[in-house]
Each structure stands twice: as C-alpha cells, then as structure tokens.
PDB file of C-alpha atoms and ligand atoms in Angstrom:
ATOM      1  CA  UNK A   1     -10.997 -19.848  -0.851  1.00 83.00           C
ATOM      2  CA  UNK A   2      -8.129 -17.546  -1.908  1.00 95.00           C
ATOM      3  CA  UNK A   3      -6.776 -15.020   0.537  1.00 98.00           C
ATOM      4  CA  UNK A   4      -7.051 -11.546  -0.969  1.00 98.00           C
ATOM      5  CA  UNK A   5      -4.143  -9.129  -0.591  1.00 98.00           C
ATOM      6  CA  UNK A   6      -4.633  -5.471  -1.509  1.00 98.00           C
ATOM      7  CA  UNK A   7      -1.882  -3.849  -3.547  1.00 99.00           C
ATOM      8  CA  UNK A   8      -2.058  -0.194  -2.561  1.00 99.00           C
ATOM      9  CA  UNK A   9       0.151   2.279  -4.441  1.00 98.00           C
ATOM     10  CA  UNK A  10       0.440   5.817  -3.073  1.00 98.00           C
ATOM     11  CA  UNK A  11       0.345   7.727  -6.346  1.00 98.00           C
ATOM     12  CA  UNK A  12      -2.324   8.902  -8.770  1.00 98.00           C
ATOM     13  CA  UNK A  13       0.099   9.671 -11.598  1.00 98.00           C
ATOM     14  CA  UNK A  14      -0.531   7.915 -14.945  1.00 97.00           C
ATOM     15  CA  UNK A  15       3.106   6.922 -15.337  1.00 97.00           C
ATOM     16  CA  UNK A  16       3.675   6.285 -11.631  1.00 98.00           C
ATOM     17  CA  UNK A  17       6.585   3.975 -10.839  1.00 98.00           C
ATOM     18  CA  UNK A  18       4.676   2.837  -7.746  1.00 98.00           C
ATOM     19  CA  UNK A  19       1.747   1.765  -9.946  1.00 98.00           C
ATOM     20  CA  UNK A  20       4.135  -0.026 -12.312  1.00 98.00           C
ATOM     21  CA  UNK A  21       5.612  -1.847  -9.324  1.00 98.00           C
ATOM     22  CA  UNK A  22       2.078  -2.709  -8.263  1.00 98.00           C
ATOM     23  CA  UNK A  23       1.395  -4.209 -11.679  1.00 98.00           C
ATOM     24  CA  UNK A  24       4.581  -6.273 -11.507  1.00 98.00           C
ATOM     25  CA  UNK A  25       3.673  -7.499  -8.009  1.00 98.00           C
ATOM     26  CA  UNK A  26       0.171  -8.535  -9.138  1.00 98.00           C
ATOM     27  CA  UNK A  27       1.809 -11.161 -11.340  1.00 97.00           C
ATOM     28  CA  UNK A  28       3.803 -12.514  -8.370  1.00 98.00           C
ATOM     29  CA  UNK A  29       0.798 -13.825  -6.393  1.00 98.00           C
ATOM     30  CA  UNK A  30       1.413 -17.430  -5.356  1.00 97.00           C
ATOM     31  CA  UNK A  31      -1.239 -20.106  -5.693  1.00 97.00           C
ATOM     32  CA  UNK A  32      -4.056 -19.690  -3.195  1.00 97.00           C
ATOM     33  CA  UNK A  33      -3.727 -15.884  -3.093  1.00 98.00           C
ATOM     34  CA  UNK A  34      -5.385 -13.167  -5.101  1.00 98.00           C
ATOM     35  CA  UNK A  35      -3.540  -9.853  -5.355  1.00 98.00           C
ATOM     36  CA  UNK A  36      -5.965  -7.008  -6.004  1.00 98.00           C
ATOM     37  CA  UNK A  37      -5.176  -3.410  -7.009  1.00 98.00           C
ATOM     38  CA  UNK A  38      -6.937  -0.889  -4.776  1.00 98.00           C
ATOM     39  CA  UNK A  39      -7.558   2.471  -6.480  1.00 98.00           C
ATOM     40  CA  UNK A  40      -7.263   5.635  -4.432  1.00 98.00           C
ATOM     41  CA  UNK A  41      -8.188   8.025  -7.239  1.00 97.00           C
ATOM     42  CA  UNK A  42     -11.685   9.040  -6.173  1.00 95.00           C
ATOM     43  CA  UNK A  43     -11.272   9.527  -2.423  1.00 98.00           C
ATOM     44  CA  UNK A  44     -12.032  13.073  -1.233  1.00 98.00           C
ATOM     45  CA  UNK A  45      -9.772  14.442   1.510  1.00 98.00           C
ATOM     46  CA  UNK A  46     -10.970  13.101   4.851  1.00 98.00           C
ATOM     47  CA  UNK A  47     -13.364  15.352   6.744  1.00 98.00           C
ATOM     48  CA  UNK A  48     -14.850  13.960   9.971  1.00 98.00           C
ATOM     49  CA  UNK A  49     -18.038  15.956   9.397  1.00 98.00           C
ATOM     50  CA  UNK A  50     -18.960  13.498   6.633  1.00 98.00           C
ATOM     51  CA  UNK A  51     -19.095  10.687   9.209  1.00 98.00           C
ATOM     52  CA  UNK A  52     -20.526  12.761  12.069  1.00 98.00           C
ATOM     53  CA  UNK A  53     -23.324  14.188   9.887  1.00 98.00           C
ATOM     54  CA  UNK A  54     -24.036  10.820   8.171  1.00 97.00           C
ATOM     55  CA  UNK A  55     -23.233  12.333   4.775  1.00 98.00           C
ATOM     56  CA  UNK A  56     -20.577   9.833   3.778  1.00 98.00           C
ATOM     57  CA  UNK A  57     -19.285  10.245   0.193  1.00 98.00           C
ATOM     58  CA  UNK A  58     -20.047   7.118  -1.878  1.00 98.00           C
ATOM     59  CA  UNK A  59     -16.301   6.849  -2.621  1.00 98.00           C
ATOM     60  CA  UNK A  60     -15.605   6.430   1.135  1.00 98.00           C
ATOM     61  CA  UNK A  61     -18.256   3.713   1.459  1.00 98.00           C
ATOM     62  CA  UNK A  62     -17.047   1.709  -1.528  1.00 98.00           C
ATOM     63  CA  UNK A  63     -13.399   2.057  -0.440  1.00 98.00           C
ATOM     64  CA  UNK A  64     -14.203   0.937   3.116  1.00 98.00           C
ATOM     65  CA  UNK A  65     -16.252  -2.000   1.801  1.00 98.00           C
ATOM     66  CA  UNK A  66     -13.480  -3.016  -0.569  1.00 98.00           C
ATOM     67  CA  UNK A  67     -10.748  -2.873   2.108  1.00 98.00           C
ATOM     68  CA  UNK A  68     -12.987  -4.733   4.577  1.00 98.00           C
ATOM     69  CA  UNK A  69     -12.963  -7.719   2.193  1.00 98.00           C
ATOM     70  CA  UNK A  70      -9.145  -7.837   2.089  1.00 98.00           C
ATOM     71  CA  UNK A  71      -7.052 -10.164   4.223  1.00 98.00           C
ATOM     72  CA  UNK A  72      -3.774  -8.193   4.050  1.00 98.00           C
ATOM     73  CA  UNK A  73      -1.962  -5.371   2.262  1.00 98.00           C
ATOM     74  CA  UNK A  74       1.209  -4.544   0.391  1.00 99.00           C
ATOM     75  CA  UNK A  75       1.700  -0.772   0.474  1.00 99.00           C
ATOM     76  CA  UNK A  76       3.871   0.627  -2.301  1.00 99.00           C
ATOM     77  CA  UNK A  77       4.836   4.116  -1.303  1.00 99.00           C
ATOM     78  CA  UNK A  78       6.719   6.818  -3.101  1.00 98.00           C
ATOM     79  CA  UNK A  79       8.298   9.530  -0.948  1.00 98.00           C
ATOM     80  CA  UNK A  80       7.057  13.103  -0.859  1.00 98.00           C
ATOM     81  CA  UNK A  81       9.241  15.504   1.106  1.00 98.00           C
ATOM     82  CA  UNK A  82      10.721  12.626   3.102  1.00 98.00           C
ATOM     83  CA  UNK A  83       7.283  11.343   4.104  1.00 98.00           C
ATOM     84  CA  UNK A  84       4.158   9.509   2.909  1.00 98.00           C
ATOM     85  CA  UNK A  85       2.296  11.105  -0.037  1.00 98.00           C
ATOM     86  CA  UNK A  86      -0.972  12.692   1.069  1.00 98.00           C
ATOM     87  CA  UNK A  87      -3.044  10.379  -1.145  1.00 98.00           C
ATOM     88  CA  UNK A  88      -1.854   7.313   0.758  1.00 99.00           C
ATOM     89  CA  UNK A  89      -2.146   8.916   4.195  1.00 98.00           C
ATOM     90  CA  UNK A  90      -5.647  10.071   3.236  1.00 98.00           C
ATOM     91  CA  UNK A  91      -6.621   6.503   2.303  1.00 99.00           C
ATOM     92  CA  UNK A  92      -5.385   5.271   5.687  1.00 99.00           C
ATOM     93  CA  UNK A  93      -7.392   8.012   7.413  1.00 99.00           C
ATOM     94  CA  UNK A  94     -10.591   7.298   5.455  1.00 98.00           C
ATOM     95  CA  UNK A  95     -10.354   3.571   6.215  1.00 98.00           C
ATOM     96  CA  UNK A  96      -9.654   4.192   9.899  1.00 98.00           C
ATOM     97  CA  UNK A  97     -12.958   5.935  10.685  1.00 98.00           C
ATOM     98  CA  UNK A  98     -15.618   6.127  12.077  1.00 97.00           C
ATOM     99  CA  UNK A  99     -13.808   5.526  15.361  1.00 96.00           C
ATOM    100  CA  UNK A 100     -13.888   1.848  16.290  1.00 97.00           C
ATOM    101  CA  UNK A 101     -14.770   0.726  12.755  1.00 98.00           C
ATOM    102  CA  UNK A 102     -11.341   0.733  11.138  1.00 98.00           C
ATOM    103  CA  UNK A 103     -11.133  -1.558   8.119  1.00 98.00           C
ATOM    104  CA  UNK A 104      -7.369  -2.015   8.586  1.00 98.00           C
ATOM    105  CA  UNK A 105      -7.409  -3.581  12.041  1.00 98.00           C
ATOM    106  CA  UNK A 106      -5.253  -6.656  12.612  1.00 98.00           C
ATOM    107  CA  UNK A 107      -4.493  -7.508   8.975  1.00 98.00           C
ATOM    108  CA  UNK A 108      -0.835  -8.190   8.119  1.00 98.00           C
ATOM    109  CA  UNK A 109       0.956  -5.711   5.864  1.00 98.00           C
ATOM    110  CA  UNK A 110       4.223  -4.960   4.114  1.00 99.00           C
ATOM    111  CA  UNK A 111       5.771  -1.703   2.947  1.00 99.00           C
ATOM    112  CA  UNK A 112       7.697  -1.416  -0.309  1.00 99.00           C
ATOM    113  CA  UNK A 113       9.037   2.133  -0.715  1.00 99.00           C
ATOM    114  CA  UNK A 114      10.624   3.457  -3.868  1.00 98.00           C
ATOM    115  CA  UNK A 115      12.210   6.492  -5.439  1.00 98.00           C
ATOM    116  CA  UNK A 116      14.131   7.522  -8.540  1.00 98.00           C
ATOM    117  CA  UNK A 117      16.668   8.821  -5.996  1.00 98.00           C
ATOM    118  CA  UNK A 118      19.325   6.883  -4.129  1.00 98.00           C
ATOM    119  CA  UNK A 119      17.605   6.544  -0.742  1.00 98.00           C
ATOM    120  CA  UNK A 120      14.668   4.421  -1.936  1.00 98.00           C
ATOM    121  CA  UNK A 121      11.983   6.257   0.017  1.00 98.00           C
ATOM    122  CA  UNK A 122      13.405   5.419   3.439  1.00 98.00           C
ATOM    123  CA  UNK A 123      11.677   8.415   5.070  1.00 98.00           C
ATOM    124  CA  UNK A 124       8.263   7.522   3.633  1.00 98.00           C
ATOM    125  CA  UNK A 125       8.735   3.871   4.561  1.00 98.00           C
ATOM    126  CA  UNK A 126       9.297   4.635   8.226  1.00 98.00           C
ATOM    127  CA  UNK A 127       6.663   7.356   8.512  1.00 98.00           C
ATOM    128  CA  UNK A 128       4.186   4.881   7.058  1.00 98.00           C
ATOM    129  CA  UNK A 129       5.257   2.291   9.642  1.00 98.00           C
ATOM    130  CA  UNK A 130       4.381   4.780  12.382  1.00 98.00           C
ATOM    131  CA  UNK A 131       0.764   5.056  11.170  1.00 98.00           C
ATOM    132  CA  UNK A 132       0.456   1.306  10.674  1.00 98.00           C
ATOM    133  CA  UNK A 133       1.438   0.706  14.312  1.00 98.00           C
ATOM    134  CA  UNK A 134      -1.534   2.785  15.416  1.00 98.00           C
ATOM    135  CA  UNK A 135      -3.817   1.063  12.895  1.00 98.00           C
ATOM    136  CA  UNK A 136      -2.775  -2.316  14.345  1.00 98.00           C
ATOM    137  CA  UNK A 137      -1.426  -3.608  11.040  1.00 98.00           C
ATOM    138  CA  UNK A 138       1.431  -6.003  11.882  1.00 98.00           C
ATOM    139  CA  UNK A 139       4.129  -4.986   9.376  1.00 98.00           C
ATOM    140  CA  UNK A 140       6.772  -7.305   7.948  1.00 98.00           C
ATOM    141  CA  UNK A 141      10.169  -6.396   9.392  1.00 98.00           C
ATOM    142  CA  UNK A 142      12.495  -8.241   7.022  1.00 98.00           C
ATOM    143  CA  UNK A 143      13.383  -7.931   4.292  1.00 98.00           C
ATOM    144  CA  UNK A 144      13.151  -4.134   4.361  1.00 98.00           C
ATOM    145  CA  UNK A 145      12.238  -2.920   0.884  1.00 98.00           C
ATOM    146  CA  UNK A 146      13.719   0.410  -0.238  1.00 98.00           C
ATOM    147  CA  UNK A 147      13.793   0.461  -4.047  1.00 98.00           C
ATOM    148  CA  UNK A 148      16.234   3.130  -5.282  1.00 98.00           C
ATOM    149  CA  UNK A 149      16.592   4.263  -8.908  1.00 98.00           C
ATOM    150  CA  UNK A 150      13.116   2.884  -9.585  1.00 98.00           C
ATOM    151  CA  UNK A 151      12.994   4.790 -12.887  1.00 98.00           C
ATOM    152  CA  UNK A 152      15.588   2.375 -14.283  1.00 98.00           C
ATOM    153  CA  UNK A 153      13.543  -0.747 -13.454  1.00 98.00           C
ATOM    154  CA  UNK A 154      11.074  -0.720 -16.347  1.00 98.00           C
ATOM    155  CA  UNK A 155      11.246  -1.111 -20.126  1.00 98.00           C
ATOM    156  CA  UNK A 156       9.551   1.319 -22.547  1.00 96.00           C
ATOM    157  CA  UNK A 157       6.239  -0.549 -22.124  1.00 96.00           C
ATOM    158  CA  UNK A 158       6.364  -0.109 -18.351  1.00 96.00           C
ATOM    159  CA  UNK A 159       7.144  -3.786 -17.734  1.00 97.00           C
ATOM    160  CA  UNK A 160       9.633  -4.640 -15.000  1.00 98.00           C
ATOM    161  CA  UNK A 161      12.972  -5.834 -16.406  1.00 98.00           C
ATOM    162  CA  UNK A 162      14.397  -9.219 -15.520  1.00 98.00           C
ATOM    163  CA  UNK A 163      17.289  -9.007 -13.063  1.00 98.00           C
ATOM    164  CA  UNK A 164      18.391  -8.731  -9.477  1.00 98.00           C
ATOM    165  CA  UNK A 165      15.857  -6.114  -8.383  1.00 98.00           C
ATOM    166  CA  UNK A 166      12.913  -8.072  -9.794  1.00 98.00           C
ATOM    167  CA  UNK A 167      14.257 -11.170  -8.024  1.00 98.00           C
ATOM    168  CA  UNK A 168      14.601  -9.171  -4.788  1.00 98.00           C
ATOM    169  CA  UNK A 169      10.990  -7.969  -5.068  1.00 98.00           C
ATOM    170  CA  UNK A 170       9.749 -11.529  -5.723  1.00 98.00           C
ATOM    171  CA  UNK A 171      11.680 -12.715  -2.667  1.00 98.00           C
ATOM    172  CA  UNK A 172      10.111  -9.912  -0.599  1.00 98.00           C
ATOM    173  CA  UNK A 173       6.628 -10.915  -1.804  1.00 98.00           C
ATOM    174  CA  UNK A 174       7.333 -14.550  -0.852  1.00 98.00           C
ATOM    175  CA  UNK A 175       8.570 -13.394   2.574  1.00 98.00           C
ATOM    176  CA  UNK A 176       5.403 -11.362   2.992  1.00 98.00           C
ATOM    177  CA  UNK A 177       3.290 -14.450   2.322  1.00 98.00           C
ATOM    178  CA  UNK A 178       5.174 -16.285   5.100  1.00 98.00           C
ATOM    179  CA  UNK A 179       4.649 -13.250   7.361  1.00 98.00           C
ATOM    180  CA  UNK A 180       0.986 -13.148   6.404  1.00 98.00           C
ATOM    181  CA  UNK A 181       0.481 -16.787   7.368  1.00 98.00           C
ATOM    182  CA  UNK A 182       2.201 -16.286  10.702  1.00 97.00           C
ATOM    183  CA  UNK A 183       0.157 -13.198  11.587  1.00 98.00           C
ATOM    184  CA  UNK A 184      -3.265 -13.524   9.944  1.00 97.00           C
ATOM    185  CA  UNK A 185      -6.063 -13.969  12.454  1.00 87.00           C
TER     186      UNK A 185
HETATM  187  C1  LIG B   1       5.807  16.851  -3.956  1.00 54.98           C
HETATM  188  C2  LIG B   1       6.943  15.916  -4.226  1.00 54.98           C
HETATM  189  C3  LIG B   1       7.883  15.662  -3.249  1.00 54.98           C
HETATM  190  C4  LIG B   1       8.918  14.750  -3.475  1.00 54.98           C
HETATM  191  N1  LIG B   1       9.786  14.477  -2.460  1.00 54.98           N
HETATM  192  C5  LIG B   1      10.688  13.458  -2.621  1.00 54.98           C
HETATM  193  C6  LIG B   1      11.469  13.007  -1.512  1.00 54.98           C
HETATM  194  O1  LIG B   1      11.376  13.482  -0.391  1.00 54.98           O
HETATM  195  N2  LIG B   1      12.331  11.983  -1.715  1.00 54.98           N
HETATM  196  C7  LIG B   1      12.468  11.371  -2.947  1.00 54.98           C
HETATM  197  O2  LIG B   1      13.260  10.436  -3.057  1.00 54.98           O
HETATM  198  N3  LIG B   1      11.729  11.794  -4.017  1.00 54.98           N
HETATM  199  C8  LIG B   1      10.846  12.814  -3.878  1.00 54.98           C
HETATM  200  N4  LIG B   1      10.060  13.207  -4.931  1.00 54.98           N
HETATM  201  C9  LIG B   1      10.245  12.577  -6.245  1.00 54.98           C
HETATM  202  C10 LIG B   1       9.401  11.312  -6.340  1.00 54.98           C
HETATM  203  O3  LIG B   1      10.138  10.237  -5.780  1.00 54.98           O
HETATM  204  C11 LIG B   1       9.082  11.014  -7.810  1.00 54.98           C
HETATM  205  O4  LIG B   1       8.322  12.084  -8.341  1.00 54.98           O
HETATM  206  C12 LIG B   1       8.354   9.697  -7.981  1.00 54.98           C
HETATM  207  O5  LIG B   1       8.319   9.380  -9.351  1.00 54.98           O
HETATM  208  C13 LIG B   1       6.949   9.734  -7.389  1.00 54.98           C
HETATM  209  O6  LIG B   1       6.371   8.434  -7.336  1.00 54.98           O
HETATM  210  P1  LIG B   1       5.439   7.851  -8.498  1.00 54.98           P
HETATM  211  O7  LIG B   1       6.356   7.637  -9.702  1.00 54.98           O
HETATM  212  O8  LIG B   1       4.920   6.569  -7.964  1.00 54.98           O
HETATM  213  O9  LIG B   1       4.368   8.855  -8.817  1.00 54.98           O
HETATM  214  C14 LIG B   1       9.035  14.124  -4.739  1.00 54.98           C
HETATM  215  C15 LIG B   1       8.083  14.402  -5.737  1.00 54.98           C
HETATM  216  C16 LIG B   1       7.057  15.265  -5.484  1.00 54.98           C
HETATM  217  C17 LIG B   1       6.021  15.509  -6.578  1.00 54.98           C
END
C-alpha cells in the first residue's frame, strides 16, 4: 500500500505561491507514495472550549481524521511578519488537541519555506521547526529549503518553470523520501 504524504500549504489565497508550489510537488511523488493536498480553508480558529464542551466543529473532526490517515508531511510555508502564517499555526494547534490525541505525533516532516523576497521565509521556516519539535514531528535537516523570489518561479498558467529551482525542489522531495524511510515508525 502507498505511503500517504500530506502537502500542507500555509495560505488560503487563490493565487498563493505556496499552493502553486504544492501543486508542483504533487507531481513529484515517487512510485509507492501518494502526495495529498490538505486544505486548511474551513478550519475555525482553535478554541479549547470546543473540545472541553464536546462541541467540536465538523471541520476539526474531518481535518483530524484526514491527518490521522497520513504517514508524513511536507509543510510549505510563506512568511508573515517573520513567522508562520496564522492559518498554518492554527492547523497545527487544531491537530494537536485534545491533549494526548495529537494527529501529528511521530510522523516525519519537511519544511519548504518561500517568499517573493530575498530571504526565502527563513524566519517562518525556523519558527515552524520550533512547533514541530514539540509536536514530535522529526523534521528533515538537509537540504534546508528557503525559496526566494518565488514569484518568478511560475509561468502565466501557474505552472512551475523548468530550471535549477525546480530541480532543487525535486532533489529536496527525494531527500525527504529518504528521510521519511529512515524515520517512519
Ligand atoms: C501579513 C503579511 C505579512 C508578511 N510578512 C512577510 C515577511 O515577514 N517576510 C516576507 O518575506 N514576506 C512577507 N509577506 C509577503 C508574503 O511573502 C507574500 O504575500 C506571499 O505571496 C504570501 O504567500 P502566498 O503567496 O503563499 O500567499 C507578508 C505578507 C502578508 C500578507
């Protein structure tokens, strides 16, 4: 049976570069692996009362069920104010509760950050790493993926252009698969 890797982009924007990267990465799944886009669009902001009062929004339940079925994750994060966009942090929080029932636990991950700017989302990348340590997601160390000038990567149809950056991303995906196999339970 295929291993299923969630492709989780931290943006809701229609023309999001992170989503376009996610689409490009979907096509890079090697044989024996299914890459699956995980939507974050419908998740309300986390409120512990929902869990404590047993009034869990259906969007939390379906998200938790979906992530539970995954074997690993590639997080594609933009950078908001040198950190992780709230939509992605919220998804981590929703999946991490109720306490002791985290759906992230022990599954290998990778972080691909990006920005139209020159720094490639370095701040978001490392803030995200901090949360993933607590969530017990072993995160690929190398290659580090900071994609700068991401706005120049796509053609007018939103398809990733051939070239060095696409090759670098493919190499990072292949490295993640090696990492996954070394760290999957
Ligand atoms: C609230 C906000 C904060 C931002 N802060 C940063 C930042 O700290 N560093 C950066 O490189 N870009 C920053 N940007 C620009 C984003 O990198 C850019 O909007 C990017 O396209 C967002 O990712 P997306 O295309 O996947 O939606 C910010 C954008 C917004 C809306």
